[in-house]
mmCIF file of C-alpha atoms in Angstrom:
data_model
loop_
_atom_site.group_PDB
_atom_site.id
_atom_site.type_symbol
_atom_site.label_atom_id
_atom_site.label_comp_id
_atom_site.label_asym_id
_atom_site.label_seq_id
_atom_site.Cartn_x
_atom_site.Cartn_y
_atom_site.Cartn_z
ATOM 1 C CA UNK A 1 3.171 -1.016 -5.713
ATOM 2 C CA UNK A 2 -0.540 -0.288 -4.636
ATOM 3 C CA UNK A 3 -0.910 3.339 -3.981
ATOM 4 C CA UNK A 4 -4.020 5.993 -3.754
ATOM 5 C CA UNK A 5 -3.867 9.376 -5.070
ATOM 6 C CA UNK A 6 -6.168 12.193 -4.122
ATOM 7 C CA UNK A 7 -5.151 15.527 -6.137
ATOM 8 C CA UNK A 8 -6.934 18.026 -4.349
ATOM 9 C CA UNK A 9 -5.512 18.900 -0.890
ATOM 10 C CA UNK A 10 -8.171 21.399 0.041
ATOM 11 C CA UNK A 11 -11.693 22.432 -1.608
ATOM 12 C CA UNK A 12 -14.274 25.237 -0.879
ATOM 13 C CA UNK A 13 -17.889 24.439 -1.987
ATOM 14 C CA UNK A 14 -20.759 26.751 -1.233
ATOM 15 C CA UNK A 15 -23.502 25.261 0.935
ATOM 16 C CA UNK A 16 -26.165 23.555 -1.002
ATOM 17 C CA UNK A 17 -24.054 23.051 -4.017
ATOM 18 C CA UNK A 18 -22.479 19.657 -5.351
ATOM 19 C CA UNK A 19 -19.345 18.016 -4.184
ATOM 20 C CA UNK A 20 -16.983 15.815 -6.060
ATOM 21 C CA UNK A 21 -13.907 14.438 -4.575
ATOM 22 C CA UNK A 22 -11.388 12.643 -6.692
ATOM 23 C CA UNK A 23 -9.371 9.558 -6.037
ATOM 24 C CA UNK A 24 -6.990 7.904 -8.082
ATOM 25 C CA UNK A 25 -5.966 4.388 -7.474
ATOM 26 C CA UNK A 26 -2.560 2.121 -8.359
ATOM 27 C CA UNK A 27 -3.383 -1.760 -7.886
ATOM 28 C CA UNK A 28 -2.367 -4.915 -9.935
ATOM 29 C CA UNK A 29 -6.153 -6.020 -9.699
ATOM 30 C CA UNK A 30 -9.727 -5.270 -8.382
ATOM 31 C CA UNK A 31 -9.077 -3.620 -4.879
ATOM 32 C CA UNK A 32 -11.675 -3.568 -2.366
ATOM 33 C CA UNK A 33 -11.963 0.668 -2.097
ATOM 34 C CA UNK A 34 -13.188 3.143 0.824
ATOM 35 C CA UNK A 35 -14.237 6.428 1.655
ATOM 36 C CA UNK A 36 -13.557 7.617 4.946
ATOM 37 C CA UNK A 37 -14.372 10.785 7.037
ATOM 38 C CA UNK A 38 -12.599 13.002 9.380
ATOM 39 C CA UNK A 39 -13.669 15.609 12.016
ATOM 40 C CA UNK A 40 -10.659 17.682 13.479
ATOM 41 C CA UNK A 41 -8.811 15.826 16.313
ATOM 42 C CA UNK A 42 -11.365 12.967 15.622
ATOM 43 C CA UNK A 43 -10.884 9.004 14.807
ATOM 44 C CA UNK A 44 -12.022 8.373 10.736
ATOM 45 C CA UNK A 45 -15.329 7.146 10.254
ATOM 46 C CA UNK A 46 -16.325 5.352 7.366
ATOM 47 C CA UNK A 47 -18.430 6.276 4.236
ATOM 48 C CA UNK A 48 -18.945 3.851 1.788
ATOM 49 C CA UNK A 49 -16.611 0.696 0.454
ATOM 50 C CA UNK A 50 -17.255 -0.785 -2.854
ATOM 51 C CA UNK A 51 -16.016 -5.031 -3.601
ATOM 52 C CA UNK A 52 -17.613 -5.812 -6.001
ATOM 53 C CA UNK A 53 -20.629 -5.636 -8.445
ATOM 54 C CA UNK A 54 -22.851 -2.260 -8.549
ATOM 55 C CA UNK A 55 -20.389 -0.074 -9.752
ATOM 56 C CA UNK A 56 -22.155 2.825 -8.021
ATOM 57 C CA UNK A 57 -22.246 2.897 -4.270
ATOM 58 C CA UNK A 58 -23.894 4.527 -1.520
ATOM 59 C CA UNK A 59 -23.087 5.167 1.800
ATOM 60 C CA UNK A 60 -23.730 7.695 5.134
ATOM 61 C CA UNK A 61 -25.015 10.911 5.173
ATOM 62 C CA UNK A 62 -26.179 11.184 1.438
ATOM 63 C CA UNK A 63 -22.757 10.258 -0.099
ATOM 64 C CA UNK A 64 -22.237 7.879 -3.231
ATOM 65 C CA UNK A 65 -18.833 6.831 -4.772
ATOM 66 C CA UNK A 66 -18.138 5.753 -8.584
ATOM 67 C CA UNK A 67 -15.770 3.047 -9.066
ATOM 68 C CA UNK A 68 -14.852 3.261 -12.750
ATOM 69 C CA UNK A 69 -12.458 0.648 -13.833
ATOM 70 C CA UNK A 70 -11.023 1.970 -16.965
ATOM 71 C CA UNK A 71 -9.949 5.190 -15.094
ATOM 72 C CA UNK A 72 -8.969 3.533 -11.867
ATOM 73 C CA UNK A 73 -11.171 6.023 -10.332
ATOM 74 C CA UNK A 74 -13.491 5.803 -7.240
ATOM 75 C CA UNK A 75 -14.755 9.926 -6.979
ATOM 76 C CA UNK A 76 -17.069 10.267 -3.655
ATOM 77 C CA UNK A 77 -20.427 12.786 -4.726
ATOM 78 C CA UNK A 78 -22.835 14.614 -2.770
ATOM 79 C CA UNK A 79 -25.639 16.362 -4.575
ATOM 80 C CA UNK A 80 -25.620 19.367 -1.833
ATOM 81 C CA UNK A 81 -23.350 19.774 0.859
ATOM 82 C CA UNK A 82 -24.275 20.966 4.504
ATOM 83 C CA UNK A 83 -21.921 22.833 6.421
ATOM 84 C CA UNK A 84 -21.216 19.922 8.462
ATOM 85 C CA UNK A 85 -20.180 17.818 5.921
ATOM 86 C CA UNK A 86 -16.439 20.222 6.183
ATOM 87 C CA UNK A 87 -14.209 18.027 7.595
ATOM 88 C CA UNK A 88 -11.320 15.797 5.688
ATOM 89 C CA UNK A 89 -12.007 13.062 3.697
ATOM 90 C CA UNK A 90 -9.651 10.069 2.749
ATOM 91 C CA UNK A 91 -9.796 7.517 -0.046
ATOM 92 C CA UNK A 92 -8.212 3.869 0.783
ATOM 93 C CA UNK A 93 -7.630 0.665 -1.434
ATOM 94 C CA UNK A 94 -6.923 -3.148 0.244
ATOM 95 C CA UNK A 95 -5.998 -6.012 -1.027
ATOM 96 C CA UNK A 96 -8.329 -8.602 -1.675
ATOM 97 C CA UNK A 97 -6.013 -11.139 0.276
ATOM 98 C CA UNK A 98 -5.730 -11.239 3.953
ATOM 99 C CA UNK A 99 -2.901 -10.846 5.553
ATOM 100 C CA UNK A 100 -2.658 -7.002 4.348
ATOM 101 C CA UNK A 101 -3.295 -3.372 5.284
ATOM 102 C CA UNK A 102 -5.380 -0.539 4.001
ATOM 103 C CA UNK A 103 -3.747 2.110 2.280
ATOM 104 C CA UNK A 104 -5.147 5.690 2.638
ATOM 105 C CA UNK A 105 -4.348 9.005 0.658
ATOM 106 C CA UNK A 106 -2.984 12.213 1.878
ATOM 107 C CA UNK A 107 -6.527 13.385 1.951
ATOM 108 C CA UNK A 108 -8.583 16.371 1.195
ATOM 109 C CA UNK A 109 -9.947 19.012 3.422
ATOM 110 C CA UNK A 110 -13.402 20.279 2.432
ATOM 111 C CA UNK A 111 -14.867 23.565 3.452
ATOM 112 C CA UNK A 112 -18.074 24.941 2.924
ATOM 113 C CA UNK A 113 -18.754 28.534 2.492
ATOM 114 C CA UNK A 114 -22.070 30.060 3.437
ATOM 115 C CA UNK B 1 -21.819 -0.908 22.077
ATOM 116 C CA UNK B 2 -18.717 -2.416 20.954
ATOM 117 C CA UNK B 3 -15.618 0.010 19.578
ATOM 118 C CA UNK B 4 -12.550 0.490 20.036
ATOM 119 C CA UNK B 5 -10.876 3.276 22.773
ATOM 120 C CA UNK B 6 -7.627 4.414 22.722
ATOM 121 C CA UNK B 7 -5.890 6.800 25.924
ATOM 122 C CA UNK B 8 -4.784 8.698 26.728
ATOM 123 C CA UNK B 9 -6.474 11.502 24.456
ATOM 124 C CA UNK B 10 -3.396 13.882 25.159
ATOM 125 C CA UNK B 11 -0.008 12.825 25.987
ATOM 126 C CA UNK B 12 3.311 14.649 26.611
ATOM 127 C CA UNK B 13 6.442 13.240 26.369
ATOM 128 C CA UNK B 14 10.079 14.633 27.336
ATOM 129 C CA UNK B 15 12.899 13.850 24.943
ATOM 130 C CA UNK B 16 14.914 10.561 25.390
ATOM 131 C CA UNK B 17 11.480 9.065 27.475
ATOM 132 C CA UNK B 18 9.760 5.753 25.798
ATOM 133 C CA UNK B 19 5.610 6.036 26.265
ATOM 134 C CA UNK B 20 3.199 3.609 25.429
ATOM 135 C CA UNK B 21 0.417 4.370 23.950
ATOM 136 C CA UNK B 22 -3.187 2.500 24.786
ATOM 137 C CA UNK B 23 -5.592 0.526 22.296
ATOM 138 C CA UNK B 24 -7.998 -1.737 23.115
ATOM 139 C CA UNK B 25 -11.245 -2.936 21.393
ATOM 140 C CA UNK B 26 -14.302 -5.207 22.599
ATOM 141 C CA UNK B 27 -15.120 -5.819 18.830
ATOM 142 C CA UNK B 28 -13.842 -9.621 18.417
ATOM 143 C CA UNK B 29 -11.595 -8.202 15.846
ATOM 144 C CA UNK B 30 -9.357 -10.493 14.990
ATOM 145 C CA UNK B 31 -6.840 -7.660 13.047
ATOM 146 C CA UNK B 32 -5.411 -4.760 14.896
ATOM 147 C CA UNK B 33 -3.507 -1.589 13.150
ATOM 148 C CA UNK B 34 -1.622 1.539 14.289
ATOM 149 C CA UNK B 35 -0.968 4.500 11.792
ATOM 150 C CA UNK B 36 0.283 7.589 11.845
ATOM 151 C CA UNK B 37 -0.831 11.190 10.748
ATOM 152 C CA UNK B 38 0.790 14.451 10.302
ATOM 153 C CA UNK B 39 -0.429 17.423 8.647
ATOM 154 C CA UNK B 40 -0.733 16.606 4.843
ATOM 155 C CA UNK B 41 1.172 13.428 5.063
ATOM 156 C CA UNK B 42 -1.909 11.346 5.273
ATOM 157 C CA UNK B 43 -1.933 7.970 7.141
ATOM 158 C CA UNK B 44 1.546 6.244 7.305
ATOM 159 C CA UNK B 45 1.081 2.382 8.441
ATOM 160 C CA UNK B 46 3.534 1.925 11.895
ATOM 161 C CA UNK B 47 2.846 -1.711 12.457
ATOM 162 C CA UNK B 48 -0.347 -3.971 12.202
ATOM 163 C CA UNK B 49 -1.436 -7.513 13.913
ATOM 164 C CA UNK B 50 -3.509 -10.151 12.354
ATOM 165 C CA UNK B 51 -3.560 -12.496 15.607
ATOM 166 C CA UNK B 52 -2.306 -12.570 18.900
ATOM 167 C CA UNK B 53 1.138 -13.181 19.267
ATOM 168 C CA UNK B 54 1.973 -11.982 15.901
ATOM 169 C CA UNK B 55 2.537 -8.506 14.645
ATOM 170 C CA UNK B 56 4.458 -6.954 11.132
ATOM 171 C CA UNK B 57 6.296 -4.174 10.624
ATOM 172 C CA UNK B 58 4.418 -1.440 8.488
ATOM 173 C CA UNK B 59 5.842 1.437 6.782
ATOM 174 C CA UNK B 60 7.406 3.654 9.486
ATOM 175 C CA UNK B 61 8.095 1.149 12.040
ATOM 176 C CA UNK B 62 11.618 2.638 13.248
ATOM 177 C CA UNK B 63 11.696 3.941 16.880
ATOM 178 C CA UNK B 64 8.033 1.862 17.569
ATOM 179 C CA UNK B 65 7.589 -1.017 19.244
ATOM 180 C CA UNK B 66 4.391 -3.285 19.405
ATOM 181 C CA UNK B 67 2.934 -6.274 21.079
ATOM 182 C CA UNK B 68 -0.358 -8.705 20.973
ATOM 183 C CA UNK B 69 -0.376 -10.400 23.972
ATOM 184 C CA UNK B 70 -4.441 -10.577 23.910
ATOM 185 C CA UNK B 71 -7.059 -10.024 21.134
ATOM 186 C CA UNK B 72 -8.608 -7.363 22.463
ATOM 187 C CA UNK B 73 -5.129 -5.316 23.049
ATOM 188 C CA UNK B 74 -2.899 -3.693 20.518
ATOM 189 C CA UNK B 75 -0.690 -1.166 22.711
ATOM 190 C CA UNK B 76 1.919 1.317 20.608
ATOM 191 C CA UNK B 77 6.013 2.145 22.248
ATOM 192 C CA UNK B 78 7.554 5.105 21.271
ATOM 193 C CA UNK B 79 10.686 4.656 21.788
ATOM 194 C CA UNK B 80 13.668 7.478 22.397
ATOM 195 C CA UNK B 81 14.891 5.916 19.143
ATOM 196 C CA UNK B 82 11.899 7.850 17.573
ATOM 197 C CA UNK B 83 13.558 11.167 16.010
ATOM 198 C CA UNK B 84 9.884 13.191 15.309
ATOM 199 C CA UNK B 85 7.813 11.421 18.031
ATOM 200 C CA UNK B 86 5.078 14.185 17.521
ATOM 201 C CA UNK B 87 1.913 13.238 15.803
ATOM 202 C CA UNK B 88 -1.444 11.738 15.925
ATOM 203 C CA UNK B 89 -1.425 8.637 16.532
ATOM 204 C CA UNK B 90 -4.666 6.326 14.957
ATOM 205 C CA UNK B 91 -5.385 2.585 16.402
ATOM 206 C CA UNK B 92 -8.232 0.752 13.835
ATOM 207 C CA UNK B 93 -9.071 -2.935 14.165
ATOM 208 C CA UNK B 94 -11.134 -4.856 11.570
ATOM 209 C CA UNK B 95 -12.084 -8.539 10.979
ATOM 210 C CA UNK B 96 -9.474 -11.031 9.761
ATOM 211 C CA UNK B 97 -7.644 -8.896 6.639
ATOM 212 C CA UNK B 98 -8.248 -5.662 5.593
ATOM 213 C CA UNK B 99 -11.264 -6.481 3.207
ATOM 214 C CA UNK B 100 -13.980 -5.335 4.990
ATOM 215 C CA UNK B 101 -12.543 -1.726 6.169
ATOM 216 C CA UNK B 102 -11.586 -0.378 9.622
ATOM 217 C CA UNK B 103 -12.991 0.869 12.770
ATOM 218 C CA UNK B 104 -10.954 3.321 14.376
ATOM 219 C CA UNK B 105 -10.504 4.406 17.789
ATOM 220 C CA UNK B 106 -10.217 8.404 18.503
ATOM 221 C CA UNK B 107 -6.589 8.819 18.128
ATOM 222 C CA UNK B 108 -4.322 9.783 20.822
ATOM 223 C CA UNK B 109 -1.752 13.096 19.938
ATOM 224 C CA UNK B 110 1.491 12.926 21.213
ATOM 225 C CA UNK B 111 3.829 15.748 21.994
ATOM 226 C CA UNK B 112 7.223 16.319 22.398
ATOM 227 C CA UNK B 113 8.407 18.653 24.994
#
């Protein structure tokens, strides 16, 4: 069954410094992947989605996103986070038929210290 | 600008009461989805529609109710049958499948009292 891990439920990065959020997918073939965002009582907004091709993708707000095949990875990067980047982030694979729905982590929370 | 709105933003519900929960989206979506998020649980898929007049059962679908009886409108039932009602509730819509990702609305939270 298709399924998306994130391991980290909540990280603290100092302002300015890098950001790596990990996200482990389960999928019989090449999913189509996303990245989305999350401010507090807010809809999700989306980052970045990778089909196909350039393995390295980028997206909004100075984000990229690695999809690496052999580690069914797809780890979202920003060189140096703003204090408005804390919010909560989730990782999603679909299917690359119709007819089918995304599924999304259990997310993590980011916060940025000063 | 096109998007999708959900309502109401808050909504209150006494026990044993079904409420309906509002989606609608001037997108041309053809795909419409409701989820469900609770602290730390993530989104859990209630039920999704890839045209009108046709609608599946997601995940959680127990104690919902759906129907598609235009493109443009996707509205959620929670029904008494619902045991832990109390949530945020997330309406997305996207073209035909889920390939090309979602646009959500701005989530409605419901409460039990």
């Amino acid at each position: 069954a298709q399924s998306v891990t994130q391991p980290d439920i909540h990280i603290t990065v100092s302002e300015g410094a890098s950001l790596e959020l990990r996200c482990n997918y389960s999928y019989g073939a090449t999913p189509y992947l996303f990245w989305y965002v999350q401010s507090p009582g807010q809809g999700l907004q989306l980052l970045l989605k990778y089909f196909s091709g350039d393995t390295l993708v980028q997206g909004i707000k100075g984000f990229e996103a690695e999809f690496k095949r052999s580690q069914s990875s797809f780890n979202l990067r920003k060189p140096s986070v703003h204090w408005s980047d804390a919010a909560e982030y989730f990782c999603a694979v679909g299917a690359t038929m119709a007819g089918t729905a995304l599924i999304f982590g259990k997310g993590t929370t980011l916060s940025v210290s000063s | 600008d096109g998007g999708i709105t959900q309502s109401p933003k808050y909504l209150f519900r006494k026990e044993g009461q079904n409420v309906t929960l509002s989606c609608e989206q001037n997108l041309n979506h053809d795909a419409m989805y409701w989820y469900r998020q609770d602290p730390g649980q993530g989104l859990r898929l209630i039920y999704y529609s890839q045209i009108v007049n046709d609608f599946q059962k997601g995940d959680i679908a127990e104690g919902y109710s759906v129907s598609r009886e235009k493109k443009e409108s996707f509205p959620l039932t929670v029904t008494s049958a619902q045991k832990n009602p109390t949530a945020f509730y997330l309406c997305a819509s996207s073209t035909a499948g889920s390939n090309y990702g979602y646009t959500f609305g701005s989530g409605t939270r419901l409460t039990v009292v």
